[in-house]
């Protein structure tokens, strides 16, 4: 972990006001600090093998260490500049009423990482291991603690502008982050102050940026990089070494969060746009009162002329040029009105994307997608080998019921395939606004109501809500289900639909009518 990413995590920890430290647990090379803040436990993790600080969902089973500091308070947190060294200052109340002070020093330096407990006079009480990155110092019990020597004298807060050549010589920078800011520096026409403002803004944004492999950076150094909240960071080794399901589940969850935020923003904009008439009406009132504008502005009472008479309207107007203001209101009204169809279209697209990502998450959690297929769904420019069809993945199921055939997509690829083999008049089903398989109902003749209900029940069964009593299922003709150009397999938007309320089908009924693909 680089010093700048560590700085962002330490800044988040500093935002807590004197959290309690309940206990410390050691599990192999991992050390868990169980903090209590805001009415809940927070699990701060230190990976002494990989040299990284991150947050965990819980603490693995292990042994308690540093029992001296159980049930203490973290009264201050300090980092040495942007270096990979920081400490907690702890206060622990004794039964006598006195207070004991300790420091826990985190040396987050790759394979030489160590955790050191100090007393109130900075004497070493305990070291987690015998690792020592600085051979010129001794980490012995009873000795005064000396921080390891820093190999960089300057930081972004302390730069000799005349001697500056590259960010690689500054504290906290690794090769990748230095190259990124060096490029920003060039793009800014070698304006160092402007580049430093850019860097500091990112250092205070509260996010880390993960590449496809899960490695964290303080800046968005790649085009394809995922932004996550500091408190959601679960460590590089865990992401790197975990199976593809947990790795991509995390990536999809972040996409869902971002799309949800964008959808809420667009809905607010649409709500404002639909009030375009209010601005137009206000402009009309002002325009129709120009003949008595001085009196109207002074009293705040304007006349609204209607077919059945005149209505008094109270307005507070404080503008220098009323004519310009009226023109702006008319222009704003027209602009908002024109934006309505565009916003509605965009909202529909985002809702479709959200449904797609929720479906993808659903299939992933149920292990219905191979790693090749999930990568193909998420990334456009991937290895050509990844674009080859994954073997041994059953893409869809077929059910027979009399002269009707029902196709059920097992994953996003299967959903795409059943769309391709369906006719415009076939019926398409999906659980309303929630993750489920896509289902196609084919018949040689009329669609009977009992078949509609049965197809909807199958759709409900192949969803996250298969155990619910009632599930809402949308259905429409295949011709009203549209693929969006440039989107991955399984991404659709649909309209002209109706909704059924059904109980999910039973596994027994499905086994009876299922046929092999």
Short mmCIF file of N, CA, C and O in Angstrom, two decimals, residues 115-168:
data_model
loop_
_atom_site.label_atom_id
_atom_site.label_comp_id
_atom_site.label_asym_id
_atom_site.label_seq_id
_atom_site.Cartn_x
_atom_site.Cartn_y
_atom_site.Cartn_z
N UNK A 115 3.90 -4.32 13.84
CA UNK A 115 3.04 -3.59 14.77
C UNK A 115 3.75 -3.54 16.11
O UNK A 115 4.19 -4.57 16.63
N UNK A 116 3.84 -2.34 16.68
CA UNK A 116 4.66 -2.16 17.88
C UNK A 116 3.84 -1.44 18.94
O UNK A 116 3.22 -0.40 18.66
N UNK A 117 3.83 -1.99 20.16
CA UNK A 117 3.11 -1.38 21.28
C UNK A 117 4.10 -0.65 22.18
O UNK A 117 5.13 -1.21 22.59
N UNK A 118 3.82 0.63 22.47
CA UNK A 118 4.68 1.46 23.29
C UNK A 118 3.95 1.90 24.55
O UNK A 118 2.71 2.00 24.56
N UNK A 119 4.71 2.19 25.60
CA UNK A 119 4.09 2.76 26.80
C UNK A 119 4.02 4.28 26.66
O UNK A 119 4.34 4.83 25.59
N UNK A 120 3.63 4.96 27.73
CA UNK A 120 3.45 6.40 27.66
C UNK A 120 4.73 7.16 27.44
O UNK A 120 4.71 8.36 27.10
N UNK A 121 5.89 6.51 27.63
CA UNK A 121 7.19 7.16 27.43
C UNK A 121 7.89 6.65 26.18
O UNK A 121 9.11 6.77 26.03
N UNK A 122 7.12 6.03 25.31
CA UNK A 122 7.62 5.54 24.01
C UNK A 122 8.61 4.38 24.14
O UNK A 122 9.43 4.14 23.24
N UNK A 123 8.54 3.65 25.26
CA UNK A 123 9.34 2.44 25.39
C UNK A 123 8.59 1.26 24.78
O UNK A 123 7.36 1.16 24.90
N UNK A 124 9.31 0.39 24.12
CA UNK A 124 8.70 -0.75 23.44
C UNK A 124 8.24 -1.79 24.46
O UNK A 124 9.04 -2.29 25.26
N UNK A 125 6.97 -2.11 24.44
CA UNK A 125 6.40 -3.14 25.31
C UNK A 125 6.26 -4.47 24.56
O UNK A 125 6.35 -5.55 25.17
N UNK A 126 6.03 -4.39 23.23
CA UNK A 126 5.74 -5.61 22.49
C UNK A 126 5.89 -5.31 21.00
O UNK A 126 5.56 -4.23 20.53
N UNK A 127 6.41 -6.27 20.26
CA UNK A 127 6.41 -6.19 18.80
C UNK A 127 5.72 -7.43 18.25
O UNK A 127 5.88 -8.53 18.79
N UNK A 128 4.97 -7.25 17.19
CA UNK A 128 4.21 -8.38 16.64
C UNK A 128 5.14 -9.41 16.01
O UNK A 128 4.88 -10.61 16.06
N UNK A 129 6.23 -8.94 15.40
CA UNK A 129 7.20 -9.85 14.80
C UNK A 129 8.60 -9.26 14.94
O UNK A 129 8.77 -8.17 15.50
N UNK A 130 9.58 -9.97 14.44
CA UNK A 130 10.95 -9.47 14.51
C UNK A 130 11.37 -8.73 13.25
O UNK A 130 12.54 -8.41 13.05
N UNK A 131 10.40 -8.42 12.38
CA UNK A 131 10.71 -7.73 11.13
C UNK A 131 11.11 -6.29 11.40
O UNK A 131 10.47 -5.59 12.19
N UNK A 132 12.14 -5.85 10.70
CA UNK A 132 12.67 -4.50 10.93
C UNK A 132 13.21 -3.98 9.61
O UNK A 132 14.20 -4.48 9.08
N UNK A 133 12.56 -2.97 9.05
CA UNK A 133 12.97 -2.43 7.75
C UNK A 133 14.23 -1.58 7.84
O UNK A 133 14.89 -1.33 6.84
N UNK A 134 14.59 -1.15 9.04
CA UNK A 134 15.74 -0.26 9.24
C UNK A 134 16.79 -0.99 10.09
O UNK A 134 16.64 -1.12 11.31
N UNK A 135 17.86 -1.45 9.45
CA UNK A 135 18.86 -2.25 10.17
C UNK A 135 19.68 -1.42 11.15
O UNK A 135 20.40 -1.96 11.99
N UNK A 136 19.56 -0.09 11.07
CA UNK A 136 20.34 0.78 11.96
C UNK A 136 19.63 1.04 13.29
O UNK A 136 20.10 1.87 14.08
N UNK A 137 18.52 0.42 13.54
CA UNK A 137 17.82 0.60 14.81
C UNK A 137 17.55 -0.77 15.42
O UNK A 137 17.53 -1.79 14.73
N UNK A 138 17.30 -0.80 16.71
CA UNK A 138 17.00 -2.05 17.41
C UNK A 138 15.59 -1.98 17.97
O UNK A 138 15.24 -1.05 18.69
N UNK A 139 14.76 -2.98 17.59
CA UNK A 139 13.39 -3.06 18.11
C UNK A 139 13.37 -4.09 19.25
O UNK A 139 12.91 -5.20 19.09
N UNK A 140 13.89 -3.67 20.38
CA UNK A 140 13.95 -4.57 21.53
C UNK A 140 13.04 -4.08 22.65
O UNK A 140 12.88 -2.87 22.85
N UNK A 141 12.47 -5.05 23.38
CA UNK A 141 11.59 -4.70 24.49
C UNK A 141 12.36 -3.85 25.49
O UNK A 141 13.49 -4.18 25.88
N UNK A 142 11.76 -2.74 25.91
CA UNK A 142 12.40 -1.84 26.87
C UNK A 142 13.12 -0.68 26.24
O UNK A 142 13.36 0.34 26.89
N UNK A 143 13.50 -0.82 24.95
CA UNK A 143 14.18 0.28 24.26
C UNK A 143 13.19 1.39 23.91
O UNK A 143 12.00 1.16 23.75
N UNK A 144 13.73 2.59 23.77
CA UNK A 144 12.93 3.68 23.23
C UNK A 144 12.68 3.42 21.74
O UNK A 144 13.60 3.01 21.02
N UNK A 145 11.47 3.66 21.33
CA UNK A 145 11.14 3.40 19.92
C UNK A 145 11.69 4.52 19.05
O UNK A 145 11.55 5.71 19.36
N UNK A 146 12.30 4.12 17.94
CA UNK A 146 12.78 5.06 16.93
C UNK A 146 12.14 4.70 15.60
O UNK A 146 12.25 3.55 15.15
N UNK A 147 11.44 5.63 14.94
CA UNK A 147 10.84 5.33 13.64
C UNK A 147 11.92 4.99 12.62
O UNK A 147 13.06 5.45 12.73
N UNK A 148 11.58 4.18 11.65
CA UNK A 148 12.54 3.86 10.59
C UNK A 148 12.84 5.12 9.78
O UNK A 148 12.03 6.04 9.70
N UNK A 149 14.03 5.17 9.20
CA UNK A 149 14.45 6.36 8.45
C UNK A 149 13.64 6.48 7.17
O UNK A 149 13.38 5.49 6.46
N UNK A 150 13.23 7.70 6.87
CA UNK A 150 12.51 7.97 5.62
C UNK A 150 13.52 8.24 4.51
O UNK A 150 14.54 8.89 4.75
N UNK A 151 13.24 7.72 3.31
CA UNK A 151 14.19 7.92 2.21
C UNK A 151 13.80 9.07 1.29
O UNK A 151 14.41 9.27 0.24
N UNK A 152 12.75 9.82 1.69
CA UNK A 152 12.32 10.96 0.88
C UNK A 152 12.14 12.17 1.78
O UNK A 152 11.38 12.13 2.74
N UNK A 153 12.81 13.25 1.43
CA UNK A 153 12.81 14.44 2.28
C UNK A 153 11.66 15.38 1.98
O UNK A 153 11.29 16.21 2.82
N UNK A 154 11.08 15.29 0.79
CA UNK A 154 10.04 16.23 0.39
C UNK A 154 8.69 15.53 0.21
O UNK A 154 8.62 14.33 -0.04
N UNK A 155 7.62 16.30 0.37
CA UNK A 155 6.26 15.80 0.14
C UNK A 155 5.49 16.86 -0.63
O UNK A 155 6.04 17.94 -0.92
N UNK A 156 4.22 16.59 -0.93
CA UNK A 156 3.44 17.59 -1.67
C UNK A 156 3.19 18.84 -0.81
O UNK A 156 2.77 19.87 -1.34
N UNK A 157 3.43 18.74 0.49
CA UNK A 157 3.28 19.91 1.37
C UNK A 157 4.60 20.64 1.57
O UNK A 157 4.66 21.68 2.23
N UNK A 158 5.69 20.07 1.02
CA UNK A 158 7.01 20.65 1.26
C UNK A 158 7.88 20.39 0.03
O UNK A 158 8.64 19.43 -0.02
N UNK A 159 7.74 21.25 -0.97
CA UNK A 159 8.43 21.03 -2.25
C UNK A 159 9.35 22.21 -2.56
O UNK A 159 8.96 23.37 -2.41
N UNK A 160 10.55 21.89 -2.98
CA UNK A 160 11.45 22.91 -3.52
C UNK A 160 11.14 23.01 -5.01
O UNK A 160 11.58 22.17 -5.81
N UNK A 161 10.34 24.00 -5.38
CA UNK A 161 9.86 24.12 -6.76
C UNK A 161 11.00 24.23 -7.77
O UNK A 161 10.90 23.73 -8.89
N UNK A 162 12.10 24.84 -7.36
CA UNK A 162 13.22 25.03 -8.29
C UNK A 162 13.90 23.70 -8.61
O UNK A 162 14.44 23.53 -9.72
N UNK A 163 13.87 22.77 -7.66
CA UNK A 163 14.54 21.49 -7.88
C UNK A 163 13.58 20.38 -8.30
O UNK A 163 14.00 19.25 -8.56
N UNK A 164 12.29 20.70 -8.37
CA UNK A 164 11.30 19.66 -8.66
C UNK A 164 11.44 19.14 -10.09
O UNK A 164 11.52 19.92 -11.04
N UNK A 165 11.46 17.81 -10.22
CA UNK A 165 11.51 17.18 -11.55
C UNK A 165 10.42 16.13 -11.74
O UNK A 165 9.92 15.94 -12.85
N UNK A 166 10.04 15.44 -10.66
CA UNK A 166 9.05 14.37 -10.76
C UNK A 166 8.44 14.09 -9.40
O UNK A 166 9.09 14.26 -8.36
N UNK A 167 7.20 13.62 -9.42
CA UNK A 167 6.53 13.26 -8.17
C UNK A 167 7.10 11.97 -7.56
O UNK A 167 6.81 11.65 -6.41
N UNK A 168 7.90 11.26 -8.32
CA UNK A 168 8.48 10.02 -7.80
C UNK A 168 9.45 10.28 -6.64
O UNK A 168 9.75 9.36 -5.88
#
